[in-house]
Short mmCIF file of C-alpha atoms and ligand atoms in Angstrom, two decimals:
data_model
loop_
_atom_site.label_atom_id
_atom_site.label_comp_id
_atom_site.label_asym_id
_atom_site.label_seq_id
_atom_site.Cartn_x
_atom_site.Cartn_y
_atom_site.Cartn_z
CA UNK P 16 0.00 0.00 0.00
CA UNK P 17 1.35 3.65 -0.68
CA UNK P 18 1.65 6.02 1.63
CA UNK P 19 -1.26 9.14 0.59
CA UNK P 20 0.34 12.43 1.43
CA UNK P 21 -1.09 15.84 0.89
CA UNK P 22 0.39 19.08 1.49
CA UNK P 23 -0.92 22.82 0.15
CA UNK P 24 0.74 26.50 -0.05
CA UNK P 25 -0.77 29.37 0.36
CA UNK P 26 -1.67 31.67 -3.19
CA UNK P 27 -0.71 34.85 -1.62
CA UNK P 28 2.21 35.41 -3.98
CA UNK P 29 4.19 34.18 -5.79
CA UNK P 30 7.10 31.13 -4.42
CA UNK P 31 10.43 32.33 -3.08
CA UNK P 32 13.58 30.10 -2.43
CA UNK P 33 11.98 29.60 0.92
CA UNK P 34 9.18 28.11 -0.65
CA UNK P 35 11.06 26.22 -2.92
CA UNK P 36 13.51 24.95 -0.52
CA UNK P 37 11.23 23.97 2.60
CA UNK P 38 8.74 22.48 0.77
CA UNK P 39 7.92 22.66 -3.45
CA UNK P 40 11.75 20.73 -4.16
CA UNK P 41 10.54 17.91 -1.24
CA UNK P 42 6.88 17.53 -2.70
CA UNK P 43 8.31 16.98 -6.33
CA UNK P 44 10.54 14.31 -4.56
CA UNK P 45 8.22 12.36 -3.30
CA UNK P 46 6.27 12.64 -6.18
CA UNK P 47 8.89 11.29 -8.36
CA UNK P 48 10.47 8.69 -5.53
CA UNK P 49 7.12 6.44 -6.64
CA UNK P 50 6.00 5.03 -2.76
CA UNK P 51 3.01 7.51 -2.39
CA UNK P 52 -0.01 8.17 -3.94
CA UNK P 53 -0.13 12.84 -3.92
CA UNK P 54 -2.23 15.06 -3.49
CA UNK P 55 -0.52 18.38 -3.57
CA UNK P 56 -3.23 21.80 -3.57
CA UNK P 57 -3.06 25.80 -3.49
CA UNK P 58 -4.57 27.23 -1.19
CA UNK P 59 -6.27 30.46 -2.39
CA UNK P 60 -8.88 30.09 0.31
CA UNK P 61 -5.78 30.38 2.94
CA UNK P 62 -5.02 33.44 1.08
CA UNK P 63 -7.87 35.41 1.74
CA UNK P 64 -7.09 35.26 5.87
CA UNK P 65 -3.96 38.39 5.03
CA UNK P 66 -4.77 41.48 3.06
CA UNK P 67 -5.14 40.73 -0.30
CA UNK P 68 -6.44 42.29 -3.81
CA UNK P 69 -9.10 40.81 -6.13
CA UNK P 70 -6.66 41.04 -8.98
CA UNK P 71 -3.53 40.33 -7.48
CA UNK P 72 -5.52 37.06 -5.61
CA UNK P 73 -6.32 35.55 -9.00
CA UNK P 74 -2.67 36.56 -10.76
CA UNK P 75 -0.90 34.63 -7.88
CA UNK P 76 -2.97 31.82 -7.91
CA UNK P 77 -2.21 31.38 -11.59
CA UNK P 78 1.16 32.35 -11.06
CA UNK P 79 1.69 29.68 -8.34
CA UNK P 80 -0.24 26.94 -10.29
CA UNK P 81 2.95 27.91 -12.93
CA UNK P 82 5.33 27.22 -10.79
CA UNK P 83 4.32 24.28 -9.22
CA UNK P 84 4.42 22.78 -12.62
CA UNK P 85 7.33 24.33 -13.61
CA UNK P 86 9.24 22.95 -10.35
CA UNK P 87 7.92 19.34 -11.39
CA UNK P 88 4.76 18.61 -10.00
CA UNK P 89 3.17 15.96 -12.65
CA UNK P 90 -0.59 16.26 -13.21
CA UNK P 91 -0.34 13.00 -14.25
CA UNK P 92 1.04 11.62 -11.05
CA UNK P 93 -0.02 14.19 -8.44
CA UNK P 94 -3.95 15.05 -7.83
CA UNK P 95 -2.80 18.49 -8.12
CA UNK P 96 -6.00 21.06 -7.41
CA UNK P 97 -7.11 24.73 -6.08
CA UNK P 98 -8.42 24.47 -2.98
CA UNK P 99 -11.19 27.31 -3.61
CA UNK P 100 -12.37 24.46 -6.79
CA UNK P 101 -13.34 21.66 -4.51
CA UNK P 102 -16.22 22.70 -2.57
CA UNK P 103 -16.37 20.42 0.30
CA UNK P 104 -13.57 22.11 2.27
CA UNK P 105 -15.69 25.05 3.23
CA UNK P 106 -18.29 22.51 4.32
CA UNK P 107 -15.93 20.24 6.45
CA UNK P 108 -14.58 23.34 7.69
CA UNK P 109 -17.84 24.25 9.30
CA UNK P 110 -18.49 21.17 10.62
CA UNK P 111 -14.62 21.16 12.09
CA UNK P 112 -15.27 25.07 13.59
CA UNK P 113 -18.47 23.61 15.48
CA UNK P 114 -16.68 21.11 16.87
CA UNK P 115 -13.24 23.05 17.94
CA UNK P 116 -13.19 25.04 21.04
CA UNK P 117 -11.79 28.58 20.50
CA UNK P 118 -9.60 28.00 23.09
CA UNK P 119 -7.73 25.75 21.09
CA UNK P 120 -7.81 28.38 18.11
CA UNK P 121 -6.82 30.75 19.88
CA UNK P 122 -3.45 28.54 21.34
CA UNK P 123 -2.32 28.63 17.75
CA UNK P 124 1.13 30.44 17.50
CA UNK P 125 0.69 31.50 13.54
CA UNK P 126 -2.54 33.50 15.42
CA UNK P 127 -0.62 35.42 17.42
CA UNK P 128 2.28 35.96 14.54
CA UNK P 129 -0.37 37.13 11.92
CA UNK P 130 -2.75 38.67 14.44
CA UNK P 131 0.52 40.81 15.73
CA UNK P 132 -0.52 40.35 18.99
CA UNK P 133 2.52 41.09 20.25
CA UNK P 134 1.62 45.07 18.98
CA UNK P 135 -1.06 44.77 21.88
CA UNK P 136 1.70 43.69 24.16
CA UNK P 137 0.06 40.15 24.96
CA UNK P 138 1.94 37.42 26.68
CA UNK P 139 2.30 34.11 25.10
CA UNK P 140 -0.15 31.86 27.41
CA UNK P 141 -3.74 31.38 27.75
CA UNK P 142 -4.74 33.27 30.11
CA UNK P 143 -3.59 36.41 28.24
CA UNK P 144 -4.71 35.43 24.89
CA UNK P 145 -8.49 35.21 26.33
CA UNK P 146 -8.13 38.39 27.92
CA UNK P 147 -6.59 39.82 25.00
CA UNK P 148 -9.78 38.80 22.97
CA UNK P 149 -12.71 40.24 25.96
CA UNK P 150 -10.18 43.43 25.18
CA UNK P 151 -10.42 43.22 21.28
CA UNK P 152 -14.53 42.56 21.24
CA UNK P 153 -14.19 46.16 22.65
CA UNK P 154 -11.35 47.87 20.21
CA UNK P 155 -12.98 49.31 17.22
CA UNK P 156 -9.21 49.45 15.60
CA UNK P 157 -8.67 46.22 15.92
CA UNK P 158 -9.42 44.92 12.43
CA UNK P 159 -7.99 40.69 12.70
CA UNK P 160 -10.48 38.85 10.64
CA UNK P 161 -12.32 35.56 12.11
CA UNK P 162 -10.78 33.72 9.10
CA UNK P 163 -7.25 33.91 10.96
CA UNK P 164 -8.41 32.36 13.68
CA UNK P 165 -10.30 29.73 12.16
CA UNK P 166 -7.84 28.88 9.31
CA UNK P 167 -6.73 25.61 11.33
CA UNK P 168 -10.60 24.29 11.19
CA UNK P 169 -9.93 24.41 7.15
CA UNK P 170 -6.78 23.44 7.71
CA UNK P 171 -7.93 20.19 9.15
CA UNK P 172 -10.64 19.50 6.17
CA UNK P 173 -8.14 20.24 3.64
CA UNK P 174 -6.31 17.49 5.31
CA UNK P 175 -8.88 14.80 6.52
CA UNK P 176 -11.25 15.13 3.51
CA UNK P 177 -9.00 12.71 1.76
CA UNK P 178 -7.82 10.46 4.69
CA UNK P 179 -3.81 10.95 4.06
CA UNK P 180 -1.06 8.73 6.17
CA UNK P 181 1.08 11.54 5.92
CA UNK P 182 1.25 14.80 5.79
CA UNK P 183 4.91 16.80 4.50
CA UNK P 184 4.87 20.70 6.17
CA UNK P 185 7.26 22.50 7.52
CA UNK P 186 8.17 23.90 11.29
CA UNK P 187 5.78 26.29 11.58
CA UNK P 188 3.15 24.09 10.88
CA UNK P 189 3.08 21.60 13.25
CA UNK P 190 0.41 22.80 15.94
CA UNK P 191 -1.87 22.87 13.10
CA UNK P 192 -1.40 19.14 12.24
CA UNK P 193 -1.18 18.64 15.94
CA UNK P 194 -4.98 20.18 16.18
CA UNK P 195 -6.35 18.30 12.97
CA UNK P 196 -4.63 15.18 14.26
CA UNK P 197 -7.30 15.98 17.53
CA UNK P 198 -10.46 17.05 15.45
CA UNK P 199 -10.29 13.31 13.72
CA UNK P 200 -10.02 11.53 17.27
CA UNK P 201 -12.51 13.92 18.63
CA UNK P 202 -15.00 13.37 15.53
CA UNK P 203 -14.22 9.83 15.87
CA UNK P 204 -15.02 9.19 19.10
CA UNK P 205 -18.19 11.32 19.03
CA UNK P 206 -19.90 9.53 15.46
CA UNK P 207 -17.50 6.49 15.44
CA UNK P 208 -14.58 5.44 13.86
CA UNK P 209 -14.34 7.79 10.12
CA UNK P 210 -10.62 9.48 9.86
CA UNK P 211 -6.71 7.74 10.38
CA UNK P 212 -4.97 9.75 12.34
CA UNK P 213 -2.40 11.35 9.96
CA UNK P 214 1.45 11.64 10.68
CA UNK P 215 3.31 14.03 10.53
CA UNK P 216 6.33 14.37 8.12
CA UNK P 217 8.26 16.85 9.13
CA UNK P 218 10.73 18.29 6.13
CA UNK P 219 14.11 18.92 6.47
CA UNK P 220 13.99 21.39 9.28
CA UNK P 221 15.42 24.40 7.25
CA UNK P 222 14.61 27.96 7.08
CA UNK P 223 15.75 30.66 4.90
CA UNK P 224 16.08 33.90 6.18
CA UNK P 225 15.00 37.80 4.80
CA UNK P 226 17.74 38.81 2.79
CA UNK P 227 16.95 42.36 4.47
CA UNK P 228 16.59 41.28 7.70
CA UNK P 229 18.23 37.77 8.78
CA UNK P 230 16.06 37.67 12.00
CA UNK P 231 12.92 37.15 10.20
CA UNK P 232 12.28 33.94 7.50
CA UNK P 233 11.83 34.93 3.95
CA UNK P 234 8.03 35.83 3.12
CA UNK P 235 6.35 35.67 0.16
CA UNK P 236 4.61 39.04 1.71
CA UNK P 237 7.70 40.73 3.79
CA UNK P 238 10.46 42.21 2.26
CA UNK P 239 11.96 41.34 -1.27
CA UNK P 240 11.98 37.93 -1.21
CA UNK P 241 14.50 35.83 -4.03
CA UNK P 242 11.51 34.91 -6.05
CA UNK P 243 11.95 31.27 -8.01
CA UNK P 244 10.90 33.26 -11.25
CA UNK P 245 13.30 36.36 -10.92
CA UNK P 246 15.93 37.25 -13.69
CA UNK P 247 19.36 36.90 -13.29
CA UNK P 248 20.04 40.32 -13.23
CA UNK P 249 16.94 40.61 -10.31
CA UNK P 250 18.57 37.78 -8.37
CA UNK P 251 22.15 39.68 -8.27
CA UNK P 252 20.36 43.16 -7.46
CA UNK P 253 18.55 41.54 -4.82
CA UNK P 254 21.49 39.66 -2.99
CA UNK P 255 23.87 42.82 -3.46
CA UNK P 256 21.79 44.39 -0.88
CA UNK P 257 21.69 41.90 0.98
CA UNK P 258 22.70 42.08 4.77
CA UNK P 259 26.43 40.68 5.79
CA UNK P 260 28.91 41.72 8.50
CA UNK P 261 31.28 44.07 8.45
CA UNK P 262 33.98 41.99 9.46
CA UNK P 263 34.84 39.43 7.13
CA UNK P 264 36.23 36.99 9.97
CA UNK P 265 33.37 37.08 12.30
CA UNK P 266 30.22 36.13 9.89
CA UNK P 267 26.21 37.06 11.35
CA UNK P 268 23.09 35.34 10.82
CA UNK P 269 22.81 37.35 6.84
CA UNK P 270 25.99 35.79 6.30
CA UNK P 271 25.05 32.09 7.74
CA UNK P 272 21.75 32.44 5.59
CA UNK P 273 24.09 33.31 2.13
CA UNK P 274 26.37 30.28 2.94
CA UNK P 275 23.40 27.98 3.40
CA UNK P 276 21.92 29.12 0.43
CA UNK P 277 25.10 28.57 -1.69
CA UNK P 278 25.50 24.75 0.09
CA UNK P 279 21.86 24.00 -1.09
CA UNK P 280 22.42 25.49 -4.88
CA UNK P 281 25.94 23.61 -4.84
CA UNK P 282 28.09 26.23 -4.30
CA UNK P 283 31.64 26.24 -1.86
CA UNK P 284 30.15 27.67 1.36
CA UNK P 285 33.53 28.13 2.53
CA UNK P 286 33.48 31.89 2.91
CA UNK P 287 37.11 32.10 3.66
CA UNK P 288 37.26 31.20 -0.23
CA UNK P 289 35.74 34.49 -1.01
CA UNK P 290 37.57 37.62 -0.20
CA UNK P 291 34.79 39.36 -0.17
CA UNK P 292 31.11 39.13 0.43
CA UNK P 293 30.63 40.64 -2.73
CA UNK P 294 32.40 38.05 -4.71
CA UNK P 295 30.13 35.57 -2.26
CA UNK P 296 26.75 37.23 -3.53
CA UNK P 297 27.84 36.93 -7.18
CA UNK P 298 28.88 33.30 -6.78
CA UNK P 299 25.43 32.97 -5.09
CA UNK P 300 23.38 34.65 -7.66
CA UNK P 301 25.41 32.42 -10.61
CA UNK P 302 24.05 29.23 -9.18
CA UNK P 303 20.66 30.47 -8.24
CA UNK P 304 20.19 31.71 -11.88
CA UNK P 305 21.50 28.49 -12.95
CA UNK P 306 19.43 26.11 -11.18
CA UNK P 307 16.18 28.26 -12.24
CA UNK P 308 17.05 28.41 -15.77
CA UNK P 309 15.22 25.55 -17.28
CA UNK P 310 11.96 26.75 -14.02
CA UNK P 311 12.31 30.07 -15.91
CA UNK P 312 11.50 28.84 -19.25
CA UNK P 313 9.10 26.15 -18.62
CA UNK P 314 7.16 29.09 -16.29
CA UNK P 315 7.19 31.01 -19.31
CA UNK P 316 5.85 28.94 -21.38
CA UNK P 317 2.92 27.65 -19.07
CA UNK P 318 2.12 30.97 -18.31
CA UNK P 319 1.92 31.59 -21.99
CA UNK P 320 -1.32 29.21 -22.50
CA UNK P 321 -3.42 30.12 -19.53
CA UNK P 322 -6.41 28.15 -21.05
CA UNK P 323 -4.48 24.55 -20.54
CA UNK P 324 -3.29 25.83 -16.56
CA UNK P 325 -6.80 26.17 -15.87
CA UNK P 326 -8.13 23.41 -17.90
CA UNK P 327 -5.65 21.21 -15.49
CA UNK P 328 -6.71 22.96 -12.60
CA UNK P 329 -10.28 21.88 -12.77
CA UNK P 330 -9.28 18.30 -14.04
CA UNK P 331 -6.91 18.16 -10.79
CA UNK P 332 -10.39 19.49 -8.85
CA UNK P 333 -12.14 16.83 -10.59
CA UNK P 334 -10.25 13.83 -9.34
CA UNK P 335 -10.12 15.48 -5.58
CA UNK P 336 -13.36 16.04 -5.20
CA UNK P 337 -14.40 12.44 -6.13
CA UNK P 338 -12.63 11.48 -2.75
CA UNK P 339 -13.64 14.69 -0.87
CA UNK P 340 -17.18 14.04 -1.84
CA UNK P 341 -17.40 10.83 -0.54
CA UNK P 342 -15.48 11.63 2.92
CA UNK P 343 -18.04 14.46 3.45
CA UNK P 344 -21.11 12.19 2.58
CA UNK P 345 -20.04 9.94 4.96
CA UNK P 346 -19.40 12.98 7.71
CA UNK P 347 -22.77 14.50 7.02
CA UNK P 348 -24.29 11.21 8.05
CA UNK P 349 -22.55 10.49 11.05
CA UNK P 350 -23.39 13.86 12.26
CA UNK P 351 -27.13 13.22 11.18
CA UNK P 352 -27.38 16.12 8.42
CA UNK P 353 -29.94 14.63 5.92
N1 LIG R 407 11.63 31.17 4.57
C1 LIG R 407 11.27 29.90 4.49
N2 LIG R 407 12.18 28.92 4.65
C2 LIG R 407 11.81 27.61 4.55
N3 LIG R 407 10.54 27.20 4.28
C3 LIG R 407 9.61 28.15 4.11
N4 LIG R 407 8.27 28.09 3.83
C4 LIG R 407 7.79 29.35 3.75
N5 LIG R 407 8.76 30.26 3.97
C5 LIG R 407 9.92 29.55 4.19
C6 LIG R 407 7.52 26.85 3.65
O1 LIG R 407 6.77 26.97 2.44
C7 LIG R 407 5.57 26.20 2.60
C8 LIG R 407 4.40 26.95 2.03
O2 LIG R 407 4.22 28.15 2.66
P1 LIG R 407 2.81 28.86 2.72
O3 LIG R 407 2.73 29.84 1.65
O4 LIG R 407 1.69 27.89 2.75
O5 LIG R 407 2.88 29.52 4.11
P2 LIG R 407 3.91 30.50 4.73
O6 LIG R 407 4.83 29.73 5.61
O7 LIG R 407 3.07 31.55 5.36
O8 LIG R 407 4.76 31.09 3.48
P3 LIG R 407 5.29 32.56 3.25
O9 LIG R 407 6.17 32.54 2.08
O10 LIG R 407 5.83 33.13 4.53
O11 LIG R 407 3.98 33.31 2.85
P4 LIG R 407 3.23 34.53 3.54
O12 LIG R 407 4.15 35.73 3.35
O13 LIG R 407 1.97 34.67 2.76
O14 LIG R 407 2.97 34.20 4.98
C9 LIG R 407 5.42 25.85 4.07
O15 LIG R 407 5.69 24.46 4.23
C10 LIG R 407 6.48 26.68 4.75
O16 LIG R 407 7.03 26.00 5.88
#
């Protein structure tokens, strides 16, 4: 039996190295390494939780769709989909938010990160986060939509709405799989036996940093990100302002974060080989525009025939929502919706 994984990003931009490197490069892996059956998604849905703009929205999820294809992802081998096409994850993800405490939502770190709670000076525990939310009901500035906090309910129907062993994410992830892996034992004690409990895969624990600001991970919505798509000439402007040290012998984070880039595009990482950190950017930017080349062209060309992305965007949807369908059938059921 193969292992099912599925595993989404979010459409609000277009990928970065970041991207690329903590999770597109693994999900065309295990595509290609055979042993599982895929199910790899964007997430446009996910995107509406940040700011976003009508036209923009719809760019990057084409955009995305491009590159996913581009990177590798085989229609053919993958059920590769839009998230926003398969109806049944709204409806799971009602079901899921009537069942989830807001307690538990509201214990989510990526709520407090996107929230900014930290602006209103909350402390990370409990206690504070409840009282931080009696305070908010009464701030007329304070503009968080509900969708934040209840991203991990469709976060857990984008997962169990087609049963996966295993799900691939990164890091940051994790206390969302942690809550979907308790929805599915709390549905399934409640209505009986319906969802595996997934695992969790956890990908190579890396994280690229801002090129701007080495404290803070690359961001398809912070600062210039190193975009997968960018021109050789963009990926050399963009690393020449990146942040280094001003003393060549004792490195910083900016500099750690160029050296592990080089290492993972195949670079020396040795900076002791480079006199300067300028001759280490352009070394960089070589083998970044290098290892895009053939992404650049085949994102192009995909790009070029919008008509066929979206025609394979709603066979993808197609082929998921056979097995979402059927999960959700079963759900409404159990719970007694006729
Ligand atoms: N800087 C990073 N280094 C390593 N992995 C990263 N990922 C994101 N940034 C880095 C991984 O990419 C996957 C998909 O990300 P996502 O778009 O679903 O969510 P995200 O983590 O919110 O990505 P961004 O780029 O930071 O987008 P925005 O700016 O919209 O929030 C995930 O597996 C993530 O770990």
């Amino acid at each position: 039996m193969k292992e099912r994984i599925l595993s989404g990003i979010r459409a609000s931009g277009k990928l970065h190295v970041g991207n690329y490197l903590g999770a597109l490069k693994q999900f065309v892996e295990l595509q290609n390494s055979g042993g599982h059956e895929c199910f790899f998604f964007i997430a446009d849905l996910h995107a509406l939780t940040t700011p976003f703009e009508p036209k923009e929205l719809s760019q990057n999820t084409l955009e995305v769709a491009a590159e996913y294809l581009a990177a590798g992802i085989d229609p053919d081998k993958s059920v590769f989909f839009l998230q926003s096409q398969v109806l049944e994850h709204t409806e799971l993800a009602w079901i899921f938010n009537c069942l989830t405490s807001l307690g538990e939502l509201l214990r989510m770190p990526q709520f407090t990160e996107k929230a900014k709670l930290s602006e209103y000076k909350i402390e990370n525990n409990v206690t504070a986060r409840r009282q931080f939310i009696v305070n908010a009901m009464n701030d007329m500035k304070f503009h968080v939509n509900a969708g934040l906090l209840n991203y991990p309910s469709l976060m857990a129907a984008d997962i169990l709405l087609y049963k996966p062993t295993l799900v691939p994410v990164g890091e940051d992830q994790v206390a969302h799989i942690d809550l979907t892996k308790h929805t599915a034992k709390l549905f399934n004690n409640r209505f009986g036996e319906t969802f595996p409990i997934p695992k969790t895969y956890l990908q190579k624990p890396l994280r690229i940093m801002s090129l701007s600001d080495p404290t803070k991970k690359m961001s398809k919505t912070g600062d210039e990100a190193l975009m997968l798509d960018d021109s050789p000439q963009e990926i050399l402007r963009k690393l020449k302002k990146a942040v280094t040290a001003t003393d060549t012998k004792k490195g910083s984070p900016g500099v750690e974060n160029l050296k592990f880039l080089l290492e993972q595009f195949g670079g020396t990482s040795r900076v002791k080989d480079f006199t300067k950190y300028n001759e280490l950017k352009e070394s960089l930017a070589k083998k970044i525009a290098e290892h895009f080349a053939e992404f650049r062209n085949k994102k192009t060309k995909i790009m070029a025939n919008k008509k066929q992305l979206t025609q394979i965007l709603a066979e993808g949807a197609s082929k998921a929502q056979k097995i979402a369908g059927k999960t959700l059938a079963e759900v409404k059921e159990k719970i007694g919706l006729i």
